[in-house]
Amino acid sequence: MIRVHIALIIANILLGSMGPVLRALYEHLPPLAVACLRVGGVGCAAWGLARWQGLVLPPRSEWPALFGLSLLGISCNQIFFLIGLSITSAI
C-alpha cells in the first residue's frame, strides 16, 4: 500500500511542477516545440518501458489508427494547453 502512496505523491509533484517548468521553457522555445518535445519524449519513454516490461507492440496494421487517435487525443490537447499557458500570466 505504501508503494501506491509514493507513486501518487510523485505523480502529484510532477504534475504540479509542470506549469512553472513549461512557463520557464517559453523563454527559449515556442509552445509548439515544447509540445513536440513532451509528446515525443513521453512516447519514447513509454515504448522503452513497454519493451522493458516485455509487452509486445500492436500489429503494424493498427499503427495508422493509433497514430491518428494519438494525434487527436494527446498532441492537439498538449498544443492547445501550451499555447494557452504561454498567453496567460501567473496570479
XYZ file of C-alpha atoms in Angstrom:
91
model
C 0.000 0.000 0.000
C 2.935 2.321 0.681
C 4.119 1.976 -2.949
C 0.775 3.286 -4.171
C 1.026 6.332 -1.916
C 4.587 7.029 -3.011
C 3.543 6.751 -6.675
C 0.666 9.189 -6.078
C 2.943 11.683 -4.321
C 5.464 11.530 -7.174
C 2.700 11.950 -9.771
C 1.326 14.991 -7.922
C 4.760 16.587 -7.663
C 5.442 16.049 -11.367
C 2.033 17.300 -12.478
C 2.126 20.249 -10.075
C 5.526 21.382 -11.261
C 4.565 21.129 -14.931
C 3.139 24.654 -15.231
C 6.105 26.604 -13.852
C 8.653 24.450 -15.684
C 6.869 24.810 -19.005
C 6.456 28.529 -18.454
C 10.212 28.830 -17.956
C 10.826 26.906 -21.182
C 8.897 29.537 -23.136
C 11.774 31.938 -22.695
C 13.787 29.675 -25.014
C 11.293 27.697 -27.126
C 7.889 28.345 -28.742
C 4.868 26.411 -27.373
C 4.667 24.066 -30.360
C 8.298 22.995 -29.903
C 7.674 22.318 -26.200
C 4.591 20.241 -27.090
C 6.606 18.206 -29.605
C 9.348 17.594 -27.054
C 6.868 16.497 -24.397
C 4.858 14.175 -26.639
C 7.960 12.733 -28.304
C 9.760 12.241 -25.008
C 6.833 10.503 -23.365
C 6.321 8.342 -26.442
C 9.929 7.176 -26.340
C 9.755 6.585 -22.587
C 6.504 4.596 -22.901
C 7.958 2.492 -25.717
C 11.089 1.775 -23.670
C 9.057 0.910 -20.583
C 6.800 -1.403 -22.589
C 9.809 -3.201 -24.060
C 11.425 -3.454 -20.627
C 8.231 -4.971 -19.200
C 8.134 -7.467 -22.075
C 4.978 -6.085 -23.663
C 4.588 -6.500 -27.393
C 3.764 -3.734 -29.837
C 0.427 -3.812 -31.657
C 0.489 -5.228 -35.189
C 1.638 -2.799 -37.879
C -1.829 -2.826 -39.446
C -3.118 -0.960 -36.356
C -0.367 1.697 -36.318
C -2.150 4.220 -38.619
C -5.255 4.181 -36.416
C -3.155 4.515 -33.253
C -1.189 7.387 -34.778
C -4.358 9.251 -35.777
C -6.008 8.753 -32.400
C -2.901 9.797 -30.504
C -2.549 12.872 -32.690
C -6.089 13.944 -31.862
C -6.215 12.842 -28.256
C -2.776 13.790 -26.991
C -0.921 16.083 -29.360
C -3.768 18.513 -30.005
C -4.564 18.640 -26.300
C -0.945 19.469 -25.459
C -0.642 22.078 -28.201
C -3.756 23.928 -27.064
C -2.771 23.635 -23.395
C 0.713 25.002 -24.007
C -0.450 27.823 -26.255
C -2.960 28.815 -23.580
C -0.285 28.629 -20.917
C 2.005 30.853 -22.988
C -0.582 33.644 -23.235
C -1.616 33.690 -19.581
C 0.113 35.195 -16.603
C 0.588 33.967 -13.080
C -1.821 35.268 -10.462
